[in-house]
PDB file of C-alpha atoms in Angstrom:
ATOM      1  CA  MET A   1      -7.403  22.607   4.627  1.00 36.00           C
ATOM      2  CA  THR A   2     -10.583  22.159   3.092  1.00 42.00           C
ATOM      3  CA  ASP A   3     -13.638  21.252   5.109  1.00 48.00           C
ATOM      4  CA  ASN A   4     -13.694  17.490   4.620  1.00 55.00           C
ATOM      5  CA  LYS A   5     -11.805  15.841   7.001  1.00 64.00           C
ATOM      6  CA  ASN A   6     -14.459  14.352   8.366  1.00 64.00           C
ATOM      7  CA  LYS A   7     -13.342  11.692  11.317  1.00 70.00           C
ATOM      8  CA  THR A   8     -16.455   9.323  11.287  1.00 74.00           C
ATOM      9  CA  ASN A   9     -17.021   6.453   9.526  1.00 87.00           C
ATOM     10  CA  VAL A  10     -13.190   5.860   8.574  1.00 95.00           C
ATOM     11  CA  PRO A  11     -12.622   2.779   6.880  1.00 97.00           C
ATOM     12  CA  VAL A  12     -10.015   0.893   9.033  1.00 97.00           C
ATOM     13  CA  HIS A  13      -7.764  -0.193   6.286  1.00 98.00           C
ATOM     14  CA  VAL A  14      -7.491   2.143   2.989  1.00 98.00           C
ATOM     15  CA  GLY A  15      -4.854   0.315   0.054  1.00 98.00           C
ATOM     16  CA  ILE A  16      -4.019   2.476  -2.802  1.00 98.00           C
ATOM     17  CA  ILE A  17      -2.245   2.396  -6.139  1.00 98.00           C
ATOM     18  CA  MET A  18       0.218   5.219  -6.831  1.00 98.00           C
ATOM     19  CA  ASP A  19       0.897   4.907 -10.822  1.00 98.00           C
ATOM     20  CA  GLY A  20       1.468   8.289 -12.786  1.00 97.00           C
ATOM     21  CA  ASN A  21       5.037   8.407 -11.159  1.00 97.00           C
ATOM     22  CA  GLY A  22       6.423   7.829 -14.416  1.00 96.00           C
ATOM     23  CA  ARG A  23       3.873  10.319 -16.111  1.00 97.00           C
ATOM     24  CA  TRP A  24       4.241  13.058 -14.061  1.00 98.00           C
ATOM     25  CA  ALA A  25       8.175  13.138 -14.801  1.00 98.00           C
ATOM     26  CA  GLU A  26       7.951  12.548 -18.449  1.00 97.00           C
ATOM     27  CA  GLN A  27       5.200  16.196 -18.801  1.00 97.00           C
ATOM     28  CA  ARG A  28       8.068  18.068 -17.046  1.00 98.00           C
ATOM     29  CA  GLY A  29      10.923  16.803 -19.241  1.00 98.00           C
ATOM     30  CA  LEU A  30      12.789  15.340 -16.489  1.00 97.00           C
ATOM     31  CA  PRO A  31      13.963  11.798 -15.909  1.00 96.00           C
ATOM     32  CA  ARG A  32      10.959   9.329 -14.866  1.00 96.00           C
ATOM     33  CA  THR A  33      12.624   8.897 -11.052  1.00 95.00           C
ATOM     34  CA  ALA A  34      11.704  12.051 -10.362  1.00 97.00           C
ATOM     35  CA  GLY A  35       8.649  11.608 -10.473  1.00 97.00           C
ATOM     36  CA  HIS A  36       9.460   8.086  -8.376  1.00 97.00           C
ATOM     37  CA  ARG A  37      11.266  11.568  -5.965  1.00 96.00           C
ATOM     38  CA  GLU A  38       7.852  13.219  -5.647  1.00 97.00           C
ATOM     39  CA  GLY A  39       6.099   9.647  -5.345  1.00 97.00           C
ATOM     40  CA  LEU A  40       7.731   8.986  -2.711  1.00 96.00           C
ATOM     41  CA  GLU A  41       6.955  12.951  -1.003  1.00 96.00           C
ATOM     42  CA  ALA A  42       2.961  12.637  -1.757  1.00 97.00           C
ATOM     43  CA  ALA A  43       3.566   9.011   0.274  1.00 97.00           C
ATOM     44  CA  LYS A  44       4.195  10.919   2.796  1.00 97.00           C
ATOM     45  CA  ARG A  45       2.269  13.625   2.525  1.00 97.00           C
ATOM     46  CA  ILE A  46      -1.233  10.759   1.899  1.00 98.00           C
ATOM     47  CA  VAL A  47       0.190   8.930   5.003  1.00 97.00           C
ATOM     48  CA  ALA A  48       0.462  11.450   7.880  1.00 97.00           C
ATOM     49  CA  ALA A  49      -2.994  13.224   6.373  1.00 97.00           C
ATOM     50  CA  ALA A  50      -4.467   8.408   7.301  1.00 97.00           C
ATOM     51  CA  ALA A  51      -3.246   8.589  10.639  1.00 96.00           C
ATOM     52  CA  THR A  52      -4.208  12.509  11.169  1.00 95.00           C
ATOM     53  CA  VAL A  53      -8.407  11.042  10.964  1.00 96.00           C
ATOM     54  CA  GLY A  54      -7.544   7.698  12.773  1.00 96.00           C
ATOM     55  CA  ILE A  55      -7.012   5.626  10.003  1.00 98.00           C
ATOM     56  CA  LYS A  56      -5.319   2.041  10.962  1.00 98.00           C
ATOM     57  CA  TYR A  57      -3.720   0.870   8.091  1.00 98.00           C
ATOM     58  CA  VAL A  58      -2.431   2.077   5.032  1.00 98.00           C
ATOM     59  CA  THR A  59      -1.579  -0.407   2.266  1.00 98.00           C
ATOM     60  CA  LEU A  60       0.699   1.288  -0.432  1.00 98.00           C
ATOM     61  CA  TYR A  61       1.721  -0.885  -3.715  1.00 98.00           C
ATOM     62  CA  THR A  62       5.229  -0.335  -3.746  1.00 97.00           C
ATOM     63  CA  PHE A  63       6.769  -2.829  -6.070  1.00 97.00           C
ATOM     64  CA  SER A  64       4.920  -5.169  -7.565  1.00 97.00           C
ATOM     65  CA  THR A  65       5.846  -8.318  -8.718  1.00 96.00           C
ATOM     66  CA  GLU A  66       5.566  -7.023 -12.455  1.00 96.00           C
ATOM     67  CA  ASN A  67       7.843  -3.912 -11.938  1.00 96.00           C
ATOM     68  CA  TRP A  68      10.710  -5.986 -12.514  1.00 96.00           C
ATOM     69  CA  LYS A  69       9.840  -5.939 -16.656  1.00 95.00           C
ATOM     70  CA  ARG A  70      11.234  -2.108 -16.446  1.00 95.00           C
ATOM     71  CA  THR A  71      14.386  -0.959 -17.065  1.00 95.00           C
ATOM     72  CA  GLN A  72      17.268  -2.075 -14.620  1.00 95.00           C
ATOM     73  CA  GLU A  73      18.159   1.588 -13.878  1.00 95.00           C
ATOM     74  CA  GLU A  74      14.563   2.106 -12.422  1.00 96.00           C
ATOM     75  CA  VAL A  75      14.349  -1.401 -10.695  1.00 96.00           C
ATOM     76  CA  GLY A  76      17.963   0.257  -9.318  1.00 96.00           C
ATOM     77  CA  PHE A  77      16.864   3.574  -8.328  1.00 96.00           C
ATOM     78  CA  LEU A  78      13.481   1.849  -6.952  1.00 96.00           C
ATOM     79  CA  MET A  79      14.979  -0.345  -4.276  1.00 97.00           C
ATOM     80  CA  GLY A  80      17.959   2.451  -4.306  1.00 96.00           C
ATOM     81  CA  LEU A  81      15.174   4.906  -2.735  1.00 95.00           C
ATOM     82  CA  ILE A  82      13.162   2.507  -1.082  1.00 96.00           C
ATOM     83  CA  THR A  83      16.285   1.441   1.103  1.00 95.00           C
ATOM     84  CA  LYS A  84      16.976   5.545   1.522  1.00 93.00           C
ATOM     85  CA  HIS A  85      13.486   6.398   2.477  1.00 93.00           C
ATOM     86  CA  LEU A  86      12.998   3.337   5.148  1.00 93.00           C
ATOM     87  CA  ARG A  87      16.686   4.038   6.880  1.00 91.00           C
ATOM     88  CA  SER A  88      15.800   7.678   6.668  1.00 93.00           C
ATOM     89  CA  GLU A  89      12.446   8.680   7.976  1.00 94.00           C
ATOM     90  CA  TYR A  90      12.484   7.308  11.181  1.00 94.00           C
ATOM     91  CA  GLU A  91      12.148  10.360  13.008  1.00 94.00           C
ATOM     92  CA  PHE A  92       8.316  10.737  11.212  1.00 95.00           C
ATOM     93  CA  TYR A  93       7.456   7.815  12.023  1.00 96.00           C
ATOM     94  CA  LYS A  94       8.363   8.578  16.036  1.00 96.00           C
ATOM     95  CA  LYS A  95       6.093  11.655  14.935  1.00 95.00           C
ATOM     96  CA  ASN A  96       3.175   9.877  13.175  1.00 95.00           C
ATOM     97  CA  GLY A  97       3.148   7.202  15.648  1.00 96.00           C
ATOM     98  CA  ILE A  98       3.410   5.377  12.237  1.00 97.00           C
ATOM     99  CA  ARG A  99       4.694   1.048  12.555  1.00 98.00           C
ATOM    100  CA  ILE A 100       5.564  -0.140   9.106  1.00 98.00           C
ATOM    101  CA  GLN A 101       5.470  -3.685   8.151  1.00 98.00           C
ATOM    102  CA  HIS A 102       6.048  -5.138   4.816  1.00 98.00           C
ATOM    103  CA  ILE A 103       3.529  -7.694   1.986  1.00 98.00           C
ATOM    104  CA  GLY A 104       5.999  -9.151  -0.825  1.00 98.00           C
ATOM    105  CA  ASP A 105       7.860 -11.978  -1.792  1.00 97.00           C
ATOM    106  CA  THR A 106      11.023 -11.406   0.347  1.00 95.00           C
ATOM    107  CA  SER A 107      13.324 -13.457  -2.130  1.00 93.00           C
ATOM    108  CA  LEU A 108      14.257 -11.804  -5.356  1.00 92.00           C
ATOM    109  CA  LEU A 109      14.706  -7.721  -2.839  1.00 95.00           C
ATOM    110  CA  PRO A 110      18.237  -6.909  -2.619  1.00 95.00           C
ATOM    111  CA  GLN A 111      19.557  -7.856   1.004  1.00 96.00           C
ATOM    112  CA  ASP A 112      20.387  -4.636   1.740  1.00 95.00           C
ATOM    113  CA  VAL A 113      16.460  -3.709   0.707  1.00 96.00           C
ATOM    114  CA  LYS A 114      15.725  -6.796   3.208  1.00 96.00           C
ATOM    115  CA  THR A 115      17.632  -5.570   6.112  1.00 96.00           C
ATOM    116  CA  GLU A 116      16.110  -2.126   5.725  1.00 96.00           C
ATOM    117  CA  MET A 117      12.717  -3.060   5.672  1.00 96.00           C
ATOM    118  CA  GLN A 118      13.458  -5.688   8.723  1.00 97.00           C
ATOM    119  CA  ASN A 119      15.107  -2.856  10.851  1.00 96.00           C
ATOM    120  CA  ALA A 120      12.169  -0.646   9.780  1.00 96.00           C
ATOM    121  CA  GLU A 121       9.286  -3.960  10.882  1.00 97.00           C
ATOM    122  CA  GLN A 122      12.203  -3.833  14.641  1.00 97.00           C
ATOM    123  CA  ASP A 123      12.427   0.294  14.905  1.00 97.00           C
ATOM    124  CA  THR A 124       8.949   1.303  14.812  1.00 97.00           C
ATOM    125  CA  ALA A 125       6.601  -1.825  16.712  1.00 97.00           C
ATOM    126  CA  SER A 126       5.788  -0.194  19.273  1.00 97.00           C
ATOM    127  CA  PHE A 127       4.549   2.104  17.399  1.00 97.00           C
ATOM    128  CA  ASP A 128       0.603   1.927  17.451  1.00 95.00           C
ATOM    129  CA  LYS A 129      -0.835   5.267  16.438  1.00 96.00           C
ATOM    130  CA  MET A 130      -1.473   3.570  12.203  1.00 98.00           C
ATOM    131  CA  THR A 131       0.227   0.955  10.491  1.00 98.00           C
ATOM    132  CA  THR A 132       1.542   1.565   7.001  1.00 98.00           C
ATOM    133  CA  VAL A 133       2.715  -1.961   5.508  1.00 98.00           C
ATOM    134  CA  LEU A 134       4.616  -1.513   2.220  1.00 98.00           C
ATOM    135  CA  ALA A 135       3.603  -4.303  -1.055  1.00 98.00           C
ATOM    136  CA  ILE A 136       6.844  -5.021  -2.402  1.00 98.00           C
ATOM    137  CA  ASN A 137       7.475  -7.781  -4.462  1.00 98.00           C
ATOM    138  CA  TYR A 138       3.970  -8.269  -4.346  1.00 98.00           C
ATOM    139  CA  GLY A 139       1.024  -9.394  -6.608  1.00 98.00           C
ATOM    140  CA  GLY A 140      -1.909 -10.242  -5.213  1.00 98.00           C
ATOM    141  CA  ARG A 141      -1.708 -13.523  -6.890  1.00 97.00           C
ATOM    142  CA  ASN A 142       2.147 -14.372  -5.397  1.00 97.00           C
ATOM    143  CA  GLU A 143       0.167 -14.104  -2.437  1.00 98.00           C
ATOM    144  CA  LEU A 144      -2.251 -16.630  -2.439  1.00 97.00           C
ATOM    145  CA  LEU A 145       0.572 -18.840  -4.307  1.00 96.00           C
ATOM    146  CA  ARG A 146       3.198 -19.003  -1.297  1.00 97.00           C
ATOM    147  CA  GLY A 147       0.060 -19.150   1.118  1.00 96.00           C
ATOM    148  CA  ILE A 148      -0.171 -21.922  -0.082  1.00 94.00           C
ATOM    149  CA  LYS A 149       2.695 -23.864  -0.184  1.00 94.00           C
ATOM    150  CA  LYS A 150       2.381 -22.197   3.425  1.00 94.00           C
ATOM    151  CA  LEU A 151      -0.469 -24.406   3.501  1.00 93.00           C
ATOM    152  CA  VAL A 152       0.276 -28.160   1.815  1.00 92.00           C
ATOM    153  CA  ALA A 153       3.554 -27.993   3.815  1.00 93.00           C
ATOM    154  CA  THR A 154       2.301 -28.386   7.172  1.00 91.00           C
ATOM    155  CA  GLY A 155       0.151 -31.077   5.844  1.00 91.00           C
ATOM    156  CA  VAL A 156      -3.548 -29.352   6.018  1.00 88.00           C
ATOM    157  CA  ASP A 157      -6.535 -31.691   5.380  1.00 89.00           C
ATOM    158  CA  VAL A 158      -7.738 -30.253   1.954  1.00 85.00           C
ATOM    159  CA  SER A 159     -11.224 -30.902   2.721  1.00 88.00           C
ATOM    160  CA  GLN A 160     -10.486 -29.046   5.902  1.00 88.00           C
ATOM    161  CA  LEU A 161      -9.583 -25.748   4.813  1.00 90.00           C
ATOM    162  CA  THR A 162     -11.384 -22.353   5.461  1.00 93.00           C
ATOM    163  CA  GLU A 163     -11.258 -18.940   4.457  1.00 94.00           C
ATOM    164  CA  GLU A 164      -9.319 -18.476   8.482  1.00 94.00           C
ATOM    165  CA  ASN A 165      -7.066 -21.303   7.489  1.00 93.00           C
ATOM    166  CA  ILE A 166      -6.404 -19.099   3.756  1.00 95.00           C
ATOM    167  CA  ALA A 167      -6.202 -15.681   5.384  1.00 95.00           C
ATOM    168  CA  TYR A 168      -4.008 -16.860   8.398  1.00 94.00           C
ATOM    169  CA  SER A 169      -1.512 -18.043   5.546  1.00 96.00           C
ATOM    170  CA  LEU A 170      -1.034 -14.327   3.768  1.00 98.00           C
ATOM    171  CA  ASP A 171       1.743 -12.601   4.470  1.00 98.00           C
ATOM    172  CA  ILE A 172       0.160 -10.067   7.019  1.00 98.00           C
ATOM    173  CA  PRO A 173      -2.286 -12.625   8.960  1.00 96.00           C
ATOM    174  CA  GLU A 174      -3.989 -10.070  10.834  1.00 96.00           C
ATOM    175  CA  LEU A 175      -4.493  -7.374   7.866  1.00 98.00           C
ATOM    176  CA  PRO A 176      -7.804  -6.386   7.995  1.00 97.00           C
ATOM    177  CA  ASP A 177      -9.893  -6.904   4.791  1.00 97.00           C
ATOM    178  CA  ALA A 178      -9.141  -3.450   2.296  1.00 98.00           C
ATOM    179  CA  ASP A 179     -12.543  -1.324   3.167  1.00 98.00           C
ATOM    180  CA  LEU A 180     -11.598   1.603   0.188  1.00 98.00           C
ATOM    181  CA  ILE A 181      -8.491   1.030  -2.271  1.00 98.00           C
ATOM    182  CA  ILE A 182      -7.353   4.462  -4.209  1.00 98.00           C
ATOM    183  CA  ARG A 183      -5.365   5.067  -7.274  1.00 98.00           C
ATOM    184  CA  THR A 184      -4.770   8.105  -8.539  1.00 98.00           C
ATOM    185  CA  GLY A 185      -3.155   8.343 -13.154  1.00 98.00           C
ATOM    186  CA  GLY A 186      -6.816   7.943 -14.466  1.00 97.00           C
ATOM    187  CA  GLU A 187      -6.202   3.894 -14.564  1.00 97.00           C
ATOM    188  CA  LYS A 188      -9.060   2.353 -13.610  1.00 97.00           C
ATOM    189  CA  ARG A 189      -8.208  -1.840 -12.601  1.00 96.00           C
ATOM    190  CA  LEU A 190      -7.083  -3.685  -9.922  1.00 97.00           C
ATOM    191  CA  SER A 191      -3.149  -4.457 -10.819  1.00 97.00           C
ATOM    192  CA  ASN A 192      -3.101  -7.792  -9.222  1.00 98.00           C
ATOM    193  CA  PHE A 193      -3.146  -5.707  -5.915  1.00 98.00           C
ATOM    194  CA  LEU A 194      -4.650  -6.876  -2.126  1.00 98.00           C
ATOM    195  CA  MET A 195      -6.825  -9.543  -4.299  1.00 97.00           C
ATOM    196  CA  TRP A 196      -7.686 -11.194  -1.364  1.00 97.00           C
ATOM    197  CA  HIS A 197      -8.515  -8.558   0.746  1.00 98.00           C
ATOM    198  CA  SER A 198     -10.754  -6.252  -1.527  1.00 97.00           C
ATOM    199  CA  ALA A 199     -12.913  -8.980  -2.058  1.00 95.00           C
ATOM    200  CA  TYR A 200     -15.224  -6.034  -0.639  1.00 95.00           C
ATOM    201  CA  SER A 201     -13.848  -3.239  -1.468  1.00 97.00           C
ATOM    202  CA  GLU A 202     -15.004   0.102  -2.347  1.00 97.00           C
ATOM    203  CA  PHE A 203     -13.569   2.164  -5.370  1.00 98.00           C
ATOM    204  CA  TYR A 204     -11.687   5.785  -5.571  1.00 98.00           C
ATOM    205  CA  PHE A 205      -9.978   5.696  -9.134  1.00 98.00           C
ATOM    206  CA  SER A 206      -8.821   9.164  -9.490  1.00 98.00           C
ATOM    207  CA  ASP A 207      -7.189  11.204 -12.565  1.00 98.00           C
ATOM    208  CA  THR A 208      -4.339  13.087  -9.929  1.00 98.00           C
ATOM    209  CA  LEU A 209      -0.941  11.765 -11.002  1.00 98.00           C
ATOM    210  CA  TRP A 210       0.134  10.320  -7.433  1.00 98.00           C
ATOM    211  CA  PRO A 211       2.589  13.649  -7.234  1.00 98.00           C
ATOM    212  CA  ASP A 212      -0.084  15.810  -7.848  1.00 98.00           C
ATOM    213  CA  PHE A 213      -2.203  13.915  -5.294  1.00 98.00           C
ATOM    214  CA  THR A 214      -2.852  16.227  -1.937  1.00 98.00           C
ATOM    215  CA  GLU A 215      -4.286  15.856   1.166  1.00 98.00           C
ATOM    216  CA  ASP A 216      -6.919  17.313   0.160  1.00 97.00           C
ATOM    217  CA  GLU A 217      -8.431  14.469  -2.844  1.00 98.00           C
ATOM    218  CA  PHE A 218      -7.364  12.663   0.016  1.00 98.00           C
ATOM    219  CA  TYR A 219      -9.525  14.271   2.690  1.00 97.00           C
ATOM    220  CA  SER A 220     -11.923  13.862  -0.024  1.00 97.00           C
ATOM    221  CA  ALA A 221     -12.109  10.192  -1.511  1.00 98.00           C
ATOM    222  CA  LEU A 222     -12.366   9.485   1.914  1.00 97.00           C
ATOM    223  CA  GLN A 223     -16.400  11.765   2.249  1.00 96.00           C
ATOM    224  CA  ASP A 224     -16.975   9.507  -1.278  1.00 96.00           C
ATOM    225  CA  PHE A 225     -16.241   7.034   0.839  1.00 97.00           C
ATOM    226  CA  GLN A 226     -18.820   7.345   3.976  1.00 95.00           C
ATOM    227  CA  SER A 227     -21.596   8.608   1.607  1.00 93.00           C
ATOM    228  CA  ARG A 228     -21.851   5.295   0.109  1.00 89.00           C
ATOM    229  CA  HIS A 229     -24.124   2.234   1.532  1.00 80.00           C
ATOM    230  CA  ARG A 230     -22.052  -1.092   1.884  1.00 72.00           C
ATOM    231  CA  ARG A 231     -24.126  -3.824   2.055  1.00 72.00           C
ATOM    232  CA  PHE A 232     -22.055  -6.862   1.673  1.00 68.00           C
ATOM    233  CA  GLY A 233     -23.542  -8.910  -0.161  1.00 67.00           C
ATOM    234  CA  ALA A 234     -27.182  -8.112   2.089  1.00 63.00           C
ATOM    235  CA  LEU A 235     -30.227  -6.204   0.894  1.00 57.00           C
TER     236      LEU A 235
END
């Protein structure tokens, strides 16, 4: 543990684009599935670290609406990994006081994934130290589109629409804007992640592949965030 574990001025909501699992495995001559297993362990480390410093929400970009384009084998493995993790990690959630929630379009997800997500949400609903939001079959544009369709279905007067109406129509109405978005793996783009919630996010890009992303680098990202002056369009 380094001495940069500063608990003052921590972000309320951190979004993480966990990029680099496949490349991590390929560099070691391993199947991509091995990278996803290691990526899960990294996610647990970082979520526990976030809870320790007082962050209230962490959203993990777990499976995007575009990830269906991957091989059937890889998609199947990821769905199985999600299901197994949700089923087996209750003690981890309990120990760290972590509530599980989900954003994304559930219509295309296998029934066992949907069932385990519902169970995890119900089983952890009383945990209040931190909320981990799993973005599964998620795309920012898709979330906005589905939200707008919900509003239209209510017969809302379009001329009376407000930002508050739109925010309330999203998957988790109470989810605050992301203060900080971290992306690992060397890429520097948002990739359709939290389009609504990232309007004033600070960004931290790391060349580290996600399975190698450590608590110390996470704390460094927080320290970088704490050094910035956020003006939100003002002087």
